[in-house]
Short mmCIF file of C-alpha atoms and ligand atoms in Angstrom, two decimals:
data_model
loop_
_atom_site.label_atom_id
_atom_site.label_comp_id
_atom_site.label_asym_id
_atom_site.label_seq_id
_atom_site.Cartn_x
_atom_site.Cartn_y
_atom_site.Cartn_z
CA MET A 1 -23.68 20.00 -2.60
CA THR A 2 -20.59 19.10 -0.58
CA GLU A 3 -17.66 17.64 -2.46
CA THR A 4 -17.05 13.92 -1.87
CA GLN A 5 -13.99 13.26 0.25
CA TYR A 6 -11.81 10.19 -0.23
CA ILE A 7 -9.39 8.12 1.86
CA SER A 8 -7.17 5.21 0.79
CA GLU A 9 -7.72 1.85 2.45
CA PRO A 10 -4.53 0.06 3.52
CA GLU A 11 -3.67 -2.83 1.20
CA ARG A 12 -4.51 -6.23 2.70
CA LYS A 13 -4.41 -9.91 1.80
CA ILE A 14 -7.78 -11.63 1.60
CA PRO A 15 -8.62 -15.32 1.20
CA VAL A 16 -9.63 -16.61 -2.24
CA THR A 17 -12.30 -19.20 -3.01
CA VAL A 18 -11.96 -20.86 -6.42
CA CYS A 19 -14.92 -22.21 -8.40
CA ASP A 20 -16.15 -22.73 -11.96
CA VAL A 21 -19.16 -20.40 -11.89
CA LEU A 22 -20.04 -17.54 -9.53
CA VAL A 23 -23.67 -16.40 -9.49
CA VAL A 24 -24.36 -13.03 -7.85
CA GLY A 25 -27.92 -12.74 -6.48
CA ALA A 26 -30.02 -15.71 -5.31
CA GLY A 27 -33.20 -14.24 -6.69
CA THR A 28 -35.69 -15.33 -9.33
CA ALA A 29 -33.07 -15.83 -12.06
CA GLY A 30 -30.03 -16.49 -9.86
CA CYS A 31 -31.33 -19.58 -8.03
CA ILE A 32 -32.30 -21.21 -11.33
CA ALA A 33 -28.93 -20.25 -12.88
CA ALA A 34 -26.99 -21.77 -9.98
CA ILE A 35 -29.00 -25.02 -9.98
CA ALA A 36 -28.71 -25.32 -13.79
CA ALA A 37 -24.93 -24.77 -13.72
CA ALA A 38 -24.46 -27.29 -10.89
CA ARG A 39 -26.61 -29.90 -12.68
CA GLN A 40 -24.39 -29.34 -15.72
CA GLY A 41 -21.46 -30.46 -13.59
CA ALA A 42 -19.97 -27.11 -12.52
CA ASP A 43 -18.63 -26.21 -9.09
CA VAL A 44 -20.91 -23.24 -8.33
CA VAL A 45 -20.85 -20.47 -5.71
CA LEU A 46 -24.00 -18.39 -5.19
CA VAL A 47 -23.91 -15.18 -3.11
CA GLU A 48 -26.95 -13.30 -1.84
CA LYS A 49 -27.15 -10.21 0.35
CA LEU A 50 -30.43 -11.24 2.05
CA PRO A 51 -30.82 -14.11 4.54
CA VAL A 52 -33.31 -15.99 2.32
CA PRO A 53 -33.05 -17.11 -1.30
CA GLY A 54 -35.88 -16.31 -3.70
CA GLY A 55 -35.55 -12.62 -4.56
CA THR A 56 -38.45 -10.63 -5.92
CA TYR A 57 -40.50 -13.72 -6.74
CA THR A 58 -40.95 -14.46 -3.06
CA ASN A 59 -41.65 -10.78 -2.46
CA GLY A 60 -43.61 -9.79 -5.51
CA GLY A 61 -44.73 -12.95 -7.27
CA ILE A 62 -48.39 -12.30 -7.31
CA GLY A 63 -48.88 -14.56 -10.23
CA ALA A 64 -46.39 -15.97 -12.65
CA ASN A 65 -48.56 -16.11 -15.72
CA SER A 66 -46.22 -17.00 -18.46
CA PHE A 67 -45.57 -20.71 -18.57
CA TYR A 68 -47.91 -20.98 -21.54
CA ALA A 69 -48.06 -19.18 -24.85
CA MET A 70 -50.48 -16.33 -25.09
CA ALA A 71 -53.86 -17.74 -26.12
CA GLN A 72 -54.89 -16.78 -29.64
CA ASP A 73 -58.40 -16.96 -30.98
CA GLY A 74 -59.01 -20.55 -31.85
CA VAL A 75 -55.40 -21.65 -31.35
CA PRO A 76 -54.71 -24.10 -28.54
CA VAL A 77 -52.40 -22.88 -25.81
CA LYS A 78 -48.96 -24.47 -25.77
CA ARG A 79 -46.68 -24.70 -22.75
CA THR A 80 -43.48 -22.87 -23.62
CA VAL A 81 -41.54 -22.89 -20.34
CA GLY A 82 -40.17 -26.21 -19.08
CA GLY A 83 -36.88 -27.12 -17.40
CA ILE A 84 -36.09 -26.09 -13.86
CA PRO A 85 -38.78 -23.36 -13.57
CA TYR A 86 -41.51 -25.88 -14.43
CA GLU A 87 -39.98 -28.48 -12.09
CA LEU A 88 -39.92 -25.85 -9.34
CA ASN A 89 -43.64 -25.22 -9.85
CA GLN A 90 -44.40 -28.95 -9.73
CA ARG A 91 -42.46 -29.23 -6.48
CA LEU A 92 -44.23 -26.19 -5.07
CA MET A 93 -47.58 -27.82 -5.79
CA LYS A 94 -46.46 -31.08 -4.18
CA ALA A 95 -45.37 -29.17 -1.08
CA GLY A 96 -48.76 -27.40 -0.90
CA GLY A 97 -47.29 -24.08 -1.99
CA GLY A 98 -48.43 -23.70 -5.57
CA THR A 99 -51.91 -23.16 -6.92
CA GLY A 100 -51.46 -24.97 -10.21
CA TYR A 101 -52.26 -23.26 -13.49
CA ILE A 102 -55.50 -21.36 -13.03
CA PRO A 103 -57.35 -20.46 -16.22
CA SER A 104 -58.04 -16.75 -16.64
CA PRO A 105 -61.08 -16.86 -18.91
CA ARG A 106 -61.85 -13.17 -18.51
CA ASP A 107 -58.55 -12.18 -19.96
CA PRO A 108 -57.34 -15.02 -22.15
CA HIS A 109 -55.04 -13.15 -24.53
CA HIS A 110 -53.16 -11.51 -21.69
CA SER A 111 -52.57 -14.44 -19.37
CA PRO A 112 -54.33 -17.68 -20.21
CA TYR A 113 -53.18 -19.24 -16.93
CA ARG A 114 -51.86 -17.87 -13.66
CA PHE A 115 -49.65 -19.78 -11.25
CA VAL A 116 -49.52 -18.35 -7.76
CA ALA A 117 -46.85 -19.53 -5.34
CA ASP A 118 -47.05 -19.37 -1.58
CA HIS A 119 -44.00 -17.22 -0.85
CA GLU A 120 -43.19 -19.01 2.42
CA ILE A 121 -43.27 -22.51 0.87
CA TYR A 122 -41.26 -21.18 -2.08
CA LYS A 123 -38.44 -20.29 0.32
CA GLY A 124 -38.33 -23.90 1.51
CA VAL A 125 -38.64 -25.55 -1.91
CA VAL A 126 -35.97 -23.41 -3.56
CA SER A 127 -33.65 -23.98 -0.57
CA GLU A 128 -34.20 -27.73 -0.88
CA MET A 129 -33.34 -27.63 -4.59
CA LEU A 130 -30.19 -25.60 -3.93
CA LEU A 131 -29.09 -27.97 -1.17
CA GLU A 132 -29.68 -31.02 -3.41
CA SER A 133 -27.73 -29.46 -6.29
CA GLY A 134 -24.53 -29.03 -4.29
CA VAL A 135 -24.29 -25.28 -4.99
CA ARG A 136 -22.13 -23.54 -2.37
CA VAL A 137 -24.52 -20.86 -1.11
CA TYR A 138 -23.41 -17.80 0.89
CA LEU A 139 -26.38 -15.87 2.27
CA GLN A 140 -26.06 -12.52 4.02
CA THR A 141 -23.13 -11.93 1.71
CA PHE A 142 -22.71 -8.73 -0.22
CA PHE A 143 -21.06 -8.61 -3.62
CA CYS A 144 -18.81 -5.52 -3.55
CA GLY A 145 -16.83 -5.40 -6.77
CA VAL A 146 -14.71 -7.11 -9.39
CA LEU A 147 -11.09 -7.16 -10.52
CA THR A 148 -10.65 -7.18 -14.29
CA GLU A 149 -7.96 -7.65 -16.89
CA GLY A 150 -8.94 -6.39 -20.30
CA LYS A 151 -12.35 -7.83 -21.13
CA THR A 152 -12.14 -10.56 -18.47
CA ILE A 153 -13.27 -10.59 -14.85
CA THR A 154 -10.48 -12.16 -12.79
CA ALA A 155 -12.11 -12.14 -9.33
CA ALA A 156 -15.16 -10.90 -7.45
CA LEU A 157 -15.02 -9.35 -3.98
CA ILE A 158 -17.57 -10.23 -1.33
CA GLU A 159 -18.15 -9.34 2.33
CA ASN A 160 -19.95 -11.31 5.01
CA LYS A 161 -19.64 -12.29 8.67
CA ASP A 162 -16.27 -13.88 7.92
CA GLY A 163 -14.92 -10.63 6.50
CA ARG A 164 -13.79 -9.80 2.99
CA HIS A 165 -13.10 -12.56 0.44
CA ALA A 166 -12.30 -12.92 -3.21
CA ILE A 167 -13.99 -15.47 -5.43
CA ARG A 168 -12.13 -16.51 -8.52
CA ALA A 169 -14.42 -18.13 -11.08
CA ARG A 170 -14.01 -19.04 -14.70
CA GLN A 171 -17.44 -17.62 -15.52
CA TYR A 172 -19.67 -15.08 -13.73
CA ILE A 173 -23.44 -14.60 -13.81
CA ASP A 174 -24.93 -11.25 -12.84
CA ALA A 175 -28.40 -12.00 -11.45
CA SER A 176 -28.41 -9.07 -9.03
CA GLY A 177 -31.39 -7.38 -10.69
CA ASP A 178 -29.58 -4.07 -10.90
CA GLY A 179 -26.53 -5.33 -12.81
CA ASP A 180 -24.11 -4.74 -9.92
CA VAL A 181 -21.39 -6.97 -11.43
CA ALA A 182 -21.60 -5.31 -14.84
CA ARG A 183 -21.55 -1.90 -13.20
CA SER A 184 -18.41 -2.60 -11.21
CA ALA A 185 -16.77 -4.02 -14.34
CA GLY A 186 -17.44 -0.63 -15.96
CA LEU A 187 -19.81 -1.99 -18.63
CA VAL A 188 -22.34 0.19 -20.42
CA GLN A 189 -25.69 0.49 -18.69
CA LYS A 190 -28.88 2.46 -19.24
CA GLU A 191 -31.21 3.71 -16.53
CA ILE A 192 -34.82 2.92 -17.37
CA TRP A 193 -36.59 3.52 -14.05
CA GLN A 194 -37.42 7.20 -14.73
CA ASP A 195 -39.62 6.36 -17.71
CA TYR A 196 -41.38 3.38 -16.19
CA HIS A 197 -44.55 5.41 -15.57
CA GLN A 198 -45.10 5.24 -19.31
CA VAL A 199 -45.66 1.49 -19.14
CA THR A 200 -46.88 0.79 -15.61
CA GLY A 201 -47.63 2.50 -12.29
CA ALA A 202 -44.09 2.91 -10.97
CA PRO A 203 -40.65 1.29 -11.02
CA THR A 204 -41.18 0.01 -7.45
CA GLY A 205 -43.83 -1.75 -5.38
CA LEU A 206 -44.12 -3.29 -1.92
CA VAL A 207 -46.34 -6.32 -1.69
CA PHE A 208 -47.95 -7.39 1.58
CA GLY A 209 -50.65 -9.71 2.91
CA MET A 210 -53.49 -9.46 5.43
CA GLY A 211 -54.95 -12.14 7.67
CA GLY A 212 -58.42 -12.10 9.22
CA VAL A 213 -60.19 -11.14 5.97
CA ASP A 214 -63.80 -12.24 5.47
CA THR A 215 -63.67 -12.71 1.68
CA GLY A 216 -67.33 -13.76 1.48
CA ARG A 217 -68.49 -10.50 3.03
CA MET A 218 -65.95 -8.55 1.05
CA LEU A 219 -67.50 -9.74 -2.21
CA LYS A 220 -71.09 -9.42 -1.05
CA GLU A 221 -70.85 -5.96 0.47
CA ASN A 222 -68.56 -4.26 -2.05
CA PRO A 223 -70.30 -4.97 -5.34
CA GLN A 224 -68.94 -1.71 -6.76
CA GLY A 225 -65.41 -2.00 -5.48
CA VAL A 226 -64.34 -5.63 -5.46
CA VAL A 227 -64.55 -8.01 -8.41
CA MET A 228 -63.45 -11.61 -8.39
CA LEU A 229 -61.37 -12.17 -11.54
CA SER A 230 -60.80 -15.88 -11.16
CA GLY A 231 -61.34 -18.56 -8.58
CA ALA A 232 -60.24 -22.15 -8.82
CA PRO A 233 -59.72 -25.13 -6.57
CA THR A 234 -56.11 -26.09 -7.02
CA GLY A 235 -56.21 -29.78 -6.28
CA ILE A 236 -54.25 -29.19 -3.08
CA PRO A 237 -56.41 -29.73 0.01
CA GLY A 238 -57.33 -26.38 1.52
CA VAL A 239 -55.75 -24.33 -1.26
CA VAL A 240 -58.27 -22.35 -3.29
CA ALA A 241 -56.84 -19.61 -5.44
CA GLU A 242 -58.85 -16.46 -5.90
CA GLN A 243 -57.82 -13.36 -7.76
CA TYR A 244 -59.58 -10.07 -7.02
CA ALA A 245 -59.49 -6.55 -8.36
CA PHE A 246 -60.32 -3.70 -6.01
CA THR A 247 -61.02 -0.21 -7.30
CA THR A 248 -61.91 2.99 -5.50
CA LEU A 249 -63.23 4.56 -8.69
CA ARG A 250 -66.84 3.41 -8.67
CA ASP A 251 -67.51 4.54 -5.10
CA PRO A 252 -64.88 7.15 -4.17
CA LEU A 253 -66.88 8.33 -1.15
CA LYS A 254 -67.19 4.90 0.43
CA TYR A 255 -63.52 4.17 -0.20
CA LYS A 256 -62.28 7.69 0.59
CA PRO A 257 -59.64 6.59 3.16
CA VAL A 258 -57.97 4.50 0.43
CA ALA A 259 -58.51 7.09 -2.33
CA ASP A 260 -56.93 9.78 -0.10
CA LEU A 261 -53.65 7.89 -0.15
CA ASN A 262 -53.24 8.82 -3.82
CA LEU A 263 -52.37 5.27 -4.83
CA ARG A 264 -53.48 3.77 -8.11
CA SER A 265 -57.23 3.32 -8.21
CA PHE A 266 -56.70 -0.36 -9.13
CA THR A 267 -55.35 -2.86 -6.61
CA SER A 268 -54.64 -6.48 -7.46
CA MET A 269 -55.26 -8.99 -4.68
CA SER A 270 -54.83 -12.77 -4.44
CA SER A 271 -56.08 -15.12 -1.79
CA ILE A 272 -54.59 -18.59 -1.59
CA HIS A 273 -55.51 -19.42 2.00
CA LYS A 274 -58.87 -19.18 3.68
CA GLY A 275 -59.38 -15.90 5.49
CA GLU A 276 -56.21 -14.43 4.08
CA MET A 277 -55.54 -11.90 1.34
CA THR A 278 -52.16 -13.41 0.58
CA TYR A 279 -50.91 -10.75 -1.82
CA ILE A 280 -52.01 -7.16 -2.03
CA ASN A 281 -50.30 -5.24 -4.80
CA ASN A 282 -50.96 -1.69 -5.76
CA SER A 283 -48.60 -0.87 -8.59
CA LYS A 284 -48.15 2.74 -7.58
CA GLY A 285 -44.93 2.56 -5.64
CA VAL A 286 -42.63 5.53 -5.20
CA ASP A 287 -40.00 6.61 -7.71
CA CYS A 288 -36.54 5.39 -6.85
CA ASP A 289 -33.15 5.01 -8.45
CA ALA A 290 -32.38 1.58 -7.05
CA SER A 291 -28.73 1.96 -7.98
CA ARG A 292 -28.27 4.53 -5.18
CA ALA A 293 -28.16 3.50 -1.52
CA ASP A 294 -29.72 6.73 -0.23
CA GLU A 295 -32.56 6.57 -2.76
CA MET A 296 -33.28 2.92 -1.97
CA SER A 297 -33.35 3.64 1.75
CA ARG A 298 -35.75 6.56 1.34
CA ALA A 299 -38.05 4.60 -0.98
CA GLU A 300 -38.00 1.54 1.28
CA MET A 301 -39.11 3.60 4.30
CA GLU A 302 -41.69 5.64 2.39
CA MET A 303 -43.24 2.42 1.14
CA ARG A 304 -43.31 0.88 4.65
CA VAL A 305 -45.29 3.93 5.81
CA LEU A 306 -47.56 3.76 2.76
CA ILE A 307 -48.50 0.07 3.10
CA MET A 308 -49.11 0.54 6.83
CA LYS A 309 -51.57 3.34 5.98
CA PHE A 310 -53.03 1.34 3.11
CA ALA A 311 -53.75 -1.66 5.35
CA GLY A 312 -55.33 0.68 7.90
CA ALA A 313 -57.49 2.32 5.21
CA LEU A 314 -58.69 -1.06 3.90
CA ARG A 315 -59.68 -1.97 7.46
CA GLU A 316 -61.48 1.34 7.85
CA CYS A 317 -63.61 1.35 4.71
CA VAL A 318 -63.82 -2.07 3.03
CA PRO A 319 -66.42 -4.40 4.55
CA GLY A 320 -64.80 -7.78 5.17
CA PHE A 321 -61.51 -6.18 6.30
CA GLU A 322 -62.73 -4.90 9.71
CA ALA A 323 -60.77 -7.51 11.67
CA ALA A 324 -57.91 -7.80 9.21
CA TYR A 325 -54.26 -7.26 10.14
CA MET A 326 -51.04 -7.09 8.15
CA SER A 327 -49.70 -10.63 8.33
CA TRP A 328 -46.51 -10.19 6.29
CA ALA A 329 -44.72 -7.75 4.02
CA SER A 330 -41.94 -8.16 1.50
CA VAL A 331 -38.48 -8.30 3.02
CA GLN A 332 -37.26 -5.61 0.66
CA LEU A 333 -38.74 -3.07 -1.69
CA GLY A 334 -39.76 -4.66 -4.99
CA ILE A 335 -37.96 -3.15 -7.98
CA ARG A 336 -39.45 -3.53 -11.44
CA ALA A 337 -36.72 -1.62 -13.19
CA SER A 338 -33.52 0.21 -12.36
CA ARG A 339 -30.72 0.06 -14.94
CA VAL A 340 -30.17 -2.48 -17.67
CA THR A 341 -26.85 -3.57 -19.14
CA ILE A 342 -26.28 -3.25 -22.86
CA CYS A 343 -25.94 -6.72 -24.37
CA ASP A 344 -25.10 -8.06 -27.83
CA LYS A 345 -28.82 -8.37 -28.66
CA MET A 346 -31.53 -6.24 -27.08
CA LEU A 347 -35.06 -7.46 -27.72
CA THR A 348 -37.52 -4.88 -29.04
CA GLN A 349 -41.26 -4.44 -28.64
CA GLU A 350 -41.67 -4.99 -32.37
CA GLU A 351 -39.88 -8.35 -32.20
CA ILE A 352 -42.03 -9.43 -29.27
CA SER A 353 -45.35 -8.53 -30.88
CA ASN A 354 -44.21 -10.20 -34.10
CA ALA A 355 -43.30 -13.45 -32.32
CA ALA A 356 -39.67 -13.20 -33.48
CA ARG A 357 -37.51 -16.34 -33.48
CA PHE A 358 -33.70 -16.53 -33.43
CA GLU A 359 -31.02 -19.02 -34.42
CA ASP A 360 -29.43 -19.07 -30.97
CA GLU A 361 -32.44 -19.47 -28.67
CA ILE A 362 -32.08 -20.45 -25.01
CA GLY A 363 -35.83 -20.56 -24.40
CA LEU A 364 -39.29 -19.38 -25.40
CA PHE A 365 -41.62 -16.89 -23.80
CA GLY A 366 -45.28 -16.02 -24.33
CA PHE A 367 -46.45 -13.28 -21.99
CA HIS A 368 -46.64 -9.54 -22.24
CA ASP A 369 -47.59 -7.30 -19.36
CA LEU A 370 -48.10 -4.23 -21.52
CA TYR A 371 -51.71 -4.45 -20.66
CA LYS A 372 -54.46 -2.13 -21.64
CA LYS A 373 -57.73 -3.48 -22.91
CA ASN A 374 -57.64 -3.83 -26.68
CA ASN A 375 -54.05 -2.58 -26.90
CA PRO A 376 -52.70 -4.47 -29.91
CA GLU A 377 -49.13 -3.97 -28.64
CA CYS A 378 -49.76 -6.30 -25.75
CA ARG A 379 -50.55 -9.22 -28.04
CA ILE A 380 -47.93 -11.59 -29.37
CA ARG A 381 -48.80 -12.75 -32.87
CA LYS A 382 -49.53 -16.39 -33.59
CA PRO A 383 -48.30 -18.78 -32.27
CA GLY A 384 -48.30 -16.54 -29.17
CA PHE A 385 -44.66 -16.76 -28.13
CA TYR A 386 -41.20 -15.55 -29.14
CA GLY A 387 -37.61 -16.67 -28.61
CA PHE A 388 -34.94 -15.55 -26.15
CA PRO A 389 -31.64 -15.37 -28.06
CA TYR A 390 -28.42 -16.42 -26.31
CA ARG A 391 -26.92 -13.04 -27.25
CA MET A 392 -29.33 -11.20 -24.93
CA LEU A 393 -27.32 -12.64 -22.01
CA LEU A 394 -23.92 -11.37 -23.20
CA PRO A 395 -22.92 -7.89 -22.01
CA VAL A 396 -20.97 -5.82 -24.48
CA GLY A 397 -17.34 -5.45 -23.38
CA CYS A 398 -16.92 -8.57 -21.24
CA ASP A 399 -15.97 -12.11 -22.27
CA ASN A 400 -16.78 -14.13 -19.15
CA LEU A 401 -19.99 -12.59 -17.79
CA PHE A 402 -23.66 -13.44 -18.36
CA MET A 403 -26.62 -11.22 -17.45
CA ALA A 404 -29.90 -12.85 -16.35
CA GLY A 405 -33.17 -11.39 -15.09
CA ARG A 406 -34.69 -7.91 -15.15
CA CYS A 407 -31.23 -6.36 -15.78
CA VAL A 408 -31.51 -6.77 -19.59
CA THR A 409 -33.75 -5.29 -22.35
CA ALA A 410 -33.49 -1.51 -22.71
CA ASP A 411 -36.69 -1.06 -24.76
CA LEU A 412 -39.21 -0.15 -22.04
CA LYS A 413 -42.14 -1.88 -23.67
CA ALA A 414 -40.12 -5.02 -24.36
CA HIS A 415 -38.87 -4.97 -20.75
CA MET A 416 -42.51 -5.29 -19.66
CA SER A 417 -42.37 -8.80 -21.12
CA THR A 418 -38.88 -10.13 -20.42
CA ARG A 419 -38.80 -8.97 -16.77
CA ASN A 420 -41.62 -11.30 -15.69
CA VAL A 421 -40.88 -14.21 -13.36
CA PRO A 422 -40.68 -17.11 -15.83
CA GLY A 423 -38.78 -14.90 -18.31
CA CYS A 424 -36.12 -14.27 -15.66
CA GLN A 425 -36.08 -17.98 -14.80
CA VAL A 426 -35.63 -18.98 -18.47
CA MET A 427 -32.69 -16.58 -18.76
CA GLY A 428 -31.30 -18.02 -15.51
CA GLN A 429 -31.32 -21.57 -16.83
CA GLY A 430 -29.79 -20.49 -20.15
CA ALA A 431 -27.02 -18.55 -18.41
CA GLY A 432 -26.35 -21.36 -15.90
CA VAL A 433 -25.99 -24.09 -18.51
CA ALA A 434 -23.89 -21.89 -20.82
CA ALA A 435 -21.59 -20.76 -17.99
CA ALA A 436 -20.99 -24.37 -16.93
CA LEU A 437 -20.19 -25.41 -20.51
CA CYS A 438 -17.79 -22.47 -20.99
CA ALA A 439 -16.08 -23.20 -17.67
CA ASP A 440 -15.69 -26.86 -18.59
CA SER A 441 -14.20 -26.26 -22.01
CA GLY A 442 -12.24 -23.14 -21.05
CA CYS A 443 -13.89 -21.05 -23.76
CA MET A 444 -15.23 -17.51 -23.56
CA THR A 445 -18.95 -16.77 -23.73
CA ARG A 446 -18.99 -15.87 -27.42
CA GLU A 447 -16.95 -18.94 -28.39
CA LEU A 448 -19.47 -21.51 -27.11
CA PRO A 449 -20.86 -23.53 -30.05
CA TYR A 450 -24.64 -23.04 -30.07
CA ARG A 451 -25.27 -26.69 -31.04
CA GLN A 452 -23.57 -27.82 -27.79
CA LEU A 453 -25.60 -25.34 -25.72
CA ARG A 454 -28.86 -26.41 -27.37
CA GLU A 455 -28.20 -30.10 -26.67
CA ALA A 456 -27.43 -29.40 -23.01
CA LEU A 457 -30.55 -27.22 -22.61
CA LEU A 458 -32.75 -29.92 -24.14
CA LYS A 459 -31.25 -32.46 -21.71
CA GLN A 460 -32.36 -30.13 -18.90
CA ASN A 461 -35.91 -30.22 -20.37
CA VAL A 462 -35.87 -26.64 -21.66
CA ILE A 463 -38.53 -26.19 -24.36
CA LEU A 464 -36.97 -24.83 -27.55
CA ASP A 465 -39.60 -25.60 -30.21
C1 FAD B 501 -44.36 -5.31 -6.88
C2 FAD B 501 -44.02 -6.27 -7.98
C3 FAD B 501 -44.98 -7.13 -8.48
C4 FAD B 501 -44.66 -8.04 -9.49
N1 FAD B 501 -45.63 -8.91 -9.95
C5 FAD B 501 -45.31 -9.85 -10.88
C6 FAD B 501 -46.27 -10.81 -11.31
O1 FAD B 501 -47.41 -10.82 -10.87
N2 FAD B 501 -45.89 -11.74 -12.25
C7 FAD B 501 -44.62 -11.78 -12.76
O2 FAD B 501 -44.33 -12.67 -13.56
N3 FAD B 501 -43.70 -10.85 -12.38
C8 FAD B 501 -44.01 -9.90 -11.44
N4 FAD B 501 -43.07 -8.97 -11.05
C9 FAD B 501 -41.75 -8.94 -11.74
C10 FAD B 501 -40.80 -10.02 -11.24
O3 FAD B 501 -41.13 -10.42 -9.93
C11 FAD B 501 -39.34 -9.51 -11.26
O4 FAD B 501 -39.05 -8.78 -12.43
C12 FAD B 501 -38.36 -10.68 -11.20
O5 FAD B 501 -38.67 -11.47 -10.07
C13 FAD B 501 -36.92 -10.17 -11.14
O6 FAD B 501 -36.04 -11.27 -11.04
P1 FAD B 501 -34.46 -11.05 -10.97
O7 FAD B 501 -33.87 -12.39 -10.77
O8 FAD B 501 -34.00 -10.22 -12.09
O9 FAD B 501 -34.23 -10.16 -9.66
P2 FAD B 501 -34.50 -10.55 -8.15
O10 FAD B 501 -35.49 -11.66 -8.03
O11 FAD B 501 -34.84 -9.27 -7.45
O12 FAD B 501 -33.10 -11.09 -7.66
C14 FAD B 501 -31.97 -10.28 -7.45
C15 FAD B 501 -31.27 -10.82 -6.21
O13 FAD B 501 -29.97 -10.24 -6.11
C16 FAD B 501 -29.72 -9.88 -4.78
N5 FAD B 501 -28.70 -8.83 -4.80
C17 FAD B 501 -28.79 -7.60 -5.36
N6 FAD B 501 -27.64 -6.92 -5.22
C18 FAD B 501 -26.79 -7.74 -4.57
C19 FAD B 501 -25.44 -7.60 -4.12
N7 FAD B 501 -24.73 -6.47 -4.34
N8 FAD B 501 -24.87 -8.64 -3.46
C20 FAD B 501 -25.57 -9.78 -3.23
N9 FAD B 501 -26.86 -9.96 -3.63
C21 FAD B 501 -27.45 -8.95 -4.29
C22 FAD B 501 -31.09 -9.41 -4.27
O14 FAD B 501 -31.18 -9.41 -2.87
C23 FAD B 501 -32.02 -10.44 -4.93
O15 FAD B 501 -32.20 -11.58 -4.14
C24 FAD B 501 -43.35 -8.06 -10.03
C25 FAD B 501 -42.37 -7.18 -9.53
C26 FAD B 501 -42.69 -6.30 -8.51
C27 FAD B 501 -41.61 -5.39 -7.96
#
């Protein structure tokens, strides 16, 4: 291996933007965090490297199943996620881009209801909410680093078409997925992507859709391979949500072109528009350390090749797909896990299965993706949900930074719960409200009185009991 060479950049003056709260990453958690902070009265800047807000939800949100507590035998299901995530869903439905909550009777303990968003409408609805909130959004803007003094971040550095800038905020929220802010502040992180095979197919995935699919024929002529898991009219004219499972296992000869690709035998598919398989997700992505640019680039390209071949193989061997074509694909590789940042409280699998509650909760959550039929670990005990403590957002070693999204929870099995879409959104709202309160009162993250945070969260319709 060649030794890395270094040069020194000439010192230069760069313009500074001042705000109360800086959110890095306009993804699943970051958009909610920014809106929550702005509604709490803060002057908020949100930076995102891609041209469109939404993050992995718009890319990978096959079904956000966790707005309700896990159904328990004989116990009625309670909605546990409210606030901005729930409002977003209501607005998606109104705009014709949300399926509503579809019951999953075949699998009630795992996900009593699924909510599937149309990724294109989501982009519009979340943009509308950001515009209304007054958040200052900078898209196509890369977060590059921080300046620190002791345990405090004093400025963040960003680059975009206008050049290099500094943003000086009172409070910072790292919603970059990979913990880029925490990393550049030198905080302690743990890589979890290598072990992700133990809990699911792979740490990455690339979701795509196909138009021109004859779903009627697909079901009729693939009785061995394709099963409809759920189907429900959504109340929105023309929007019928159907969830399918496709497996090559029962007829490997018929589905040989797909089987030869060495993907997972199980593929999850959702259709929310007639003649379209809106989301096709095979969990077996490639391994990738998403914290490294070369690794990300390799994985991104390998997955582009793989989904191109996968779409071709579906066309070749699955009746109903003969005239199908790839109609869209995620803008960037979907990452389930890269590295997580060590926070004051790290949730454990044991706490999740035992429905643990905490004195400093910022929200509730009732979904676990640790799915294997009859696996007791994937159940959450009665009442089917657990609490997210405020401390899970606070990275060890920094006094004015919050973490929100898939960048927390080092216990692999526990990560399979907290990383899901509504979990990230709940953390986003908690971090946004707390950051705004800290900025307003000039206190550090660990000095914020919980009673004040709780009152503000309840005013934003967060469900806490
Ligand atoms: C293939 C796949 C399928 C999934 N299916 C489901 C499902 O069915 N149901 C479910 O609930 N969950 C699902 N998930 C999980 C869920 O979608 C993610 O865990 C969640 O969306 C992550 O949210 P986040 O806010 O942490 O990260 P993201 O939504 O990825 O947001 C991070 C944002 O930060 C930006 N960013 C990163 N670095 C920088 C930087 N340096 N500068 C500026 N911006 C930056 C990124 O571009 C991105 O927009 C799936 C995930 C994958 C990959």
